[in-house]
Short mmCIF file of C-alpha atoms in Angstrom, two decimals:
data_model
loop_
_atom_site.label_atom_id
_atom_site.label_comp_id
_atom_site.label_asym_id
_atom_site.label_seq_id
_atom_site.Cartn_x
_atom_site.Cartn_y
_atom_site.Cartn_z
CA MET O 28 43.57 -4.00 30.73
CA TYR O 29 40.70 -4.41 29.37
CA VAL O 30 36.74 -4.57 31.82
CA PHE O 31 34.36 -6.93 30.42
CA SER O 32 31.01 -4.72 31.72
CA PHE O 33 27.84 -5.43 32.04
CA PHE O 34 26.59 -3.81 28.56
CA SER O 35 29.64 -5.82 26.87
CA LEU O 36 27.83 -9.18 28.42
CA ILE O 37 24.67 -8.19 26.76
CA ILE O 38 25.78 -7.06 23.73
CA VAL O 39 27.76 -10.94 23.63
CA MET O 40 24.39 -12.52 24.30
CA SER O 41 22.39 -10.33 21.75
CA GLU O 42 24.81 -11.49 19.14
CA GLU O 43 24.36 -14.46 20.26
CA ARG O 44 20.52 -14.99 20.05
CA LEU O 45 20.70 -13.11 16.24
CA ARG O 46 22.65 -15.54 15.15
CA ASN O 47 20.27 -18.28 15.37
CA THR O 48 17.39 -16.25 14.90
CA LYS O 49 15.34 -17.23 11.37
CA ILE O 50 13.62 -13.99 9.53
CA GLN O 51 10.26 -14.38 9.81
CA VAL O 52 8.59 -12.70 5.87
CA VAL O 53 5.52 -11.04 6.54
CA TYR O 54 4.47 -10.34 2.77
CA ARG O 55 6.49 -10.91 -0.49
CA ASP O 56 5.45 -10.64 -3.73
CA ASP O 57 7.98 -9.51 -7.15
CA ASP O 58 8.74 -6.14 -5.61
CA TRP O 59 8.14 -6.32 -1.97
CA PHE O 60 10.05 -8.29 1.00
CA MET O 61 8.76 -7.30 4.24
CA ILE O 62 9.94 -8.97 7.80
CA ASP O 63 9.75 -8.85 11.32
CA LYS O 64 12.73 -7.02 11.96
CA PRO O 65 14.20 -8.77 15.16
CA TYR O 66 14.54 -6.41 18.38
CA ASP O 67 18.30 -4.89 18.86
CA CYS O 68 19.57 -6.12 15.29
CA SER O 69 21.23 -3.37 12.81
CA ILE O 70 19.54 -2.93 9.33
CA GLN O 71 23.15 -2.90 7.31
CA ASN O 72 26.74 -4.15 8.30
CA TYR O 73 28.98 -1.31 9.38
CA ALA O 74 32.37 -0.72 7.62
CA ASN O 75 35.34 -2.81 9.80
CA ARG O 76 32.36 -4.33 11.75
CA SER O 77 30.89 -8.00 11.96
CA ASP O 78 27.77 -7.83 13.94
CA THR O 79 25.03 -10.14 12.51
CA SER O 80 22.45 -7.37 10.51
CA VAL O 81 19.51 -7.82 8.60
CA GLU O 82 21.54 -7.56 5.74
CA SER O 83 23.71 -10.16 6.65
CA LEU O 84 20.98 -12.55 8.14
CA LEU O 85 18.76 -11.92 4.51
CA LYS O 86 21.83 -12.51 2.42
CA ASP O 87 22.23 -15.88 4.55
CA GLN O 88 18.67 -17.60 4.98
CA PHE O 89 17.73 -15.84 1.07
CA PRO O 90 20.84 -16.06 -1.37
CA GLU O 91 18.31 -15.83 -4.04
CA ILE O 92 17.70 -12.68 -3.85
CA GLU O 93 20.20 -10.75 -5.78
CA LYS O 94 19.74 -7.56 -4.17
CA PHE O 95 17.39 -5.68 -1.17
CA ARG O 96 16.67 -2.47 -1.07
CA ASN O 97 16.05 -0.53 1.97
CA VAL O 98 13.03 2.61 1.39
CA HIS O 99 13.20 3.14 5.20
CA GLN O 100 14.43 2.83 8.78
CA LEU O 101 13.87 1.00 12.07
CA ASP O 102 16.32 1.90 14.43
CA TYR O 103 18.68 -0.62 16.51
CA ALA O 104 16.36 -1.86 19.06
CA THR O 105 13.06 -1.50 17.61
CA SER O 106 11.58 -4.37 16.18
CA GLY O 107 8.69 -4.69 13.74
CA VAL O 108 7.52 -4.59 9.83
CA PHE O 109 10.52 -4.15 8.38
CA VAL O 110 9.97 -3.46 4.12
CA LEU O 111 12.74 -3.81 1.44
CA ALA O 112 12.04 -3.11 -2.42
CA LEU O 113 13.12 -5.61 -4.62
CA ASN O 114 13.98 -3.60 -8.14
CA LYS O 115 14.53 -0.46 -8.83
CA LYS O 116 11.16 0.70 -9.61
CA ALA O 117 9.43 -0.02 -6.04
CA ALA O 118 12.29 1.34 -4.19
CA ALA O 119 11.29 4.72 -6.25
CA LEU O 120 7.46 4.44 -5.35
CA ALA O 121 8.17 3.73 -1.86
CA SER O 122 10.46 6.81 -1.78
CA ARG O 123 7.44 8.88 -3.00
CA LEU O 124 5.07 7.20 -1.09
CA PHE O 125 7.15 8.28 2.13
CA SER O 126 8.02 11.55 1.18
CA GLU O 127 4.50 12.47 0.69
CA ARG O 128 3.66 10.82 3.93
CA LYS O 129 1.27 9.01 1.97
CA VAL O 130 2.32 5.18 4.17
CA LYS O 131 0.47 4.66 7.32
CA LYS O 132 2.31 3.06 10.29
CA THR O 133 1.27 1.90 13.10
CA TYR O 134 3.51 0.43 16.75
CA LEU O 135 2.69 -0.85 19.56
CA ALA O 136 4.74 -0.07 22.92
CA LEU O 137 4.28 -0.80 26.35
CA LEU O 138 4.77 2.55 28.88
CA GLN O 139 5.64 2.93 32.00
CA GLY O 140 2.43 3.90 34.29
CA HIS O 141 -0.87 3.96 33.83
CA LEU O 142 -1.98 6.82 31.13
CA SER O 143 -4.89 9.17 32.76
CA ASN O 144 -6.47 9.45 29.09
CA ASP O 145 -7.59 7.35 26.37
CA ARG O 146 -6.24 9.25 23.91
CA TYR O 147 -3.23 11.70 23.14
CA PHE O 148 -2.05 14.02 20.14
CA VAL O 149 1.48 15.43 20.46
CA ASP O 150 2.62 17.88 18.06
CA GLN O 151 5.87 18.71 19.31
CA PRO O 152 8.98 19.49 17.36
CA ILE O 153 12.53 17.44 17.27
CA ASP O 154 15.75 18.44 17.05
CA ASP O 155 19.49 17.00 17.67
CA ASP O 156 20.42 16.66 21.48
CA PRO O 157 23.04 19.94 21.74
CA ASN O 158 24.69 17.44 25.18
CA HIS O 159 24.12 14.34 23.15
CA ASP O 160 25.79 12.82 20.33
CA PHE O 161 23.39 9.80 19.55
CA ARG O 162 20.10 11.90 21.48
CA MET O 163 17.19 14.05 19.73
CA CYS O 164 15.57 16.75 21.99
CA VAL O 165 11.65 18.23 21.75
CA SER O 166 12.48 21.81 21.16
CA SER O 167 11.19 24.59 19.50
CA THR O 168 13.57 25.06 17.03
CA GLY O 169 13.38 21.43 15.87
CA ARG O 170 11.44 20.10 12.98
CA PRO O 171 7.55 19.78 12.81
CA ALA O 172 6.29 16.09 14.39
CA GLN O 173 2.99 14.78 15.47
CA THR O 174 2.20 11.36 17.12
CA THR O 175 -1.24 9.76 17.78
CA ILE O 176 -1.24 7.81 21.17
CA GLU O 177 -4.43 5.47 22.03
CA VAL O 178 -4.41 3.38 24.97
CA LEU O 179 -5.01 -0.59 24.19
CA GLN O 180 -4.80 -1.93 27.65
CA ARG O 181 -3.41 -1.00 31.42
CA GLY O 182 -1.87 -3.36 33.64
CA TYR O 183 1.07 -4.73 34.90
CA TYR O 184 4.50 -5.99 33.71
CA THR O 185 6.50 -8.83 35.71
CA TYR O 186 10.34 -8.95 34.56
CA LYS O 187 13.50 -9.99 36.17
CA ASP O 188 16.13 -7.31 36.14
CA GLU O 189 19.00 -7.81 33.95
CA LYS O 190 21.13 -6.78 36.02
CA SER O 191 20.53 -7.93 39.47
CA GLY O 192 18.50 -10.69 38.47
CA LEU O 193 15.54 -9.63 41.27
CA GLU O 194 12.01 -9.77 39.90
CA ARG O 195 10.13 -6.30 39.67
CA THR O 196 6.60 -5.71 38.93
CA ILE O 197 5.78 -2.06 36.95
CA PRO O 198 2.52 -0.81 36.53
CA VAL O 199 2.37 -0.35 32.31
CA THR O 200 0.09 0.77 29.74
CA LYS O 201 -0.27 -0.88 26.39
CA VAL O 202 -0.35 1.65 23.55
CA SER O 203 -0.80 1.81 19.61
CA LEU O 204 1.64 4.66 18.33
CA SER O 205 0.86 5.98 14.87
CA PRO O 206 3.14 9.14 13.58
CA VAL O 207 2.46 11.48 11.25
CA SER O 208 6.09 12.20 10.37
CA GLY O 209 8.88 10.01 10.37
CA ARG O 210 11.44 12.17 12.58
CA ARG O 211 14.18 10.80 14.57
CA HIS O 212 13.57 8.34 17.91
CA GLN O 213 9.77 10.72 17.41
CA LEU O 214 8.10 7.71 19.11
CA ARG O 215 10.51 7.71 21.89
CA LEU O 216 10.90 11.32 22.56
CA HIS O 217 6.73 12.17 22.43
CA THR O 218 6.01 9.10 24.93
CA ASN O 219 8.66 10.09 26.68
CA HIS O 220 7.08 14.17 26.80
CA ILE O 221 4.07 13.24 28.29
CA GLY O 222 5.31 12.18 31.03
CA HIS O 223 5.37 8.06 30.16
CA SER O 224 8.72 6.82 28.64
CA ILE O 225 8.87 3.23 26.45
CA VAL O 226 10.16 0.20 29.03
CA GLY O 227 14.05 -0.53 28.38
CA ASP O 228 14.68 2.55 26.43
CA TYR O 229 18.23 2.81 27.59
CA ASN O 230 18.42 6.69 25.62
CA TYR O 231 15.05 8.70 27.65
CA GLU O 232 13.71 6.26 29.94
CA GLU O 233 14.15 8.08 33.37
CA ASN O 234 13.87 5.26 35.67
CA TYR O 235 15.08 2.53 33.51
CA THR O 236 13.10 -0.18 33.37
CA ASN O 237 16.40 -3.14 32.78
CA THR O 238 14.41 -6.06 31.09
CA PHE O 239 15.44 -8.22 28.04
CA ARG O 240 14.86 -5.63 25.11
CA MET O 241 13.07 -1.83 24.63
CA MET O 242 9.23 -2.18 24.10
CA LEU O 243 8.30 -0.84 21.04
CA HIS O 244 7.58 -2.72 17.74
CA ALA O 245 6.42 -2.09 14.03
CA HIS O 246 3.09 -3.70 14.51
CA GLN O 247 1.96 -2.46 10.90
CA ILE O 248 2.53 -0.64 7.81
CA VAL O 249 0.14 0.24 4.73
CA PHE O 250 1.19 1.44 1.69
CA PRO O 251 -1.39 2.96 -1.58
CA LEU O 252 -0.04 1.27 -4.12
CA PRO O 253 -1.32 2.76 -7.42
CA GLY O 254 -3.75 0.42 -9.27
CA ARG O 255 -3.72 -1.89 -6.81
CA GLY O 256 -5.14 -0.87 -3.61
CA GLU O 257 -4.20 -0.98 0.00
CA LEU O 258 -0.61 -3.70 0.57
CA LYS O 259 -1.02 -4.14 4.26
CA ALA O 260 1.57 -6.03 6.27
CA VAL O 261 1.76 -6.87 9.63
CA ALA O 262 3.67 -8.40 12.31
CA GLU O 263 2.94 -10.19 15.39
CA ASP O 264 2.25 -8.28 18.45
CA PRO O 265 5.34 -9.46 20.93
CA PHE O 266 3.71 -8.29 23.85
CA ALA O 267 0.81 -10.06 23.44
CA ASP O 268 1.49 -12.05 26.85
CA LEU O 269 3.28 -9.70 28.98
CA VAL O 270 0.74 -7.38 30.55
CA VAL O 271 -1.72 -8.69 33.05
#
């Protein structure tokens, strides 16, 4: 007999929310199409699945555009600036800029607890977690990874526990995260490494905060375009009113 679990319910609710989501475009020209990706949304459609994705939303809402080309990735749970190229030339340029680490990305996050310092530089390699199919881990055998963490605000976050329905208040710190490298789950692991997990991170938060989303957002991206200067796109801060 199939048991309809709590997490199955969350998936159903998320799917309903996404179907009614209007994609917010933060920048658009003949080469680039940059959006504010919704949280809890995959980038692409997968075989034998009909879940709403960025790909399906774009096809539905912008049918006049023949093809979108993905030039990077954002985790399923992460919201914020997501860049697509509109032609092969732009896609090739983006690929080169990312590989040469010339693209500057800035994320916003809410972390558990109050950080003692105002700035951190985390230099910890990242590897696959040998004990888990999905997770990564900080490991001396991993690939180099560096992140700068800067405190923006210390305060408190009040939320309704998604499972119990009870209201809870926890101390949090809002931070700006600037990855030097771009390893999978890098920001989630590096904040966890300094003892302050991202709020709502089901995979890495030791004491899971069962709130409505993971509090990680791709806030800004800057491309140095040859002959054009810097191309900057910003996605509005979704955490602006959550910390008091």
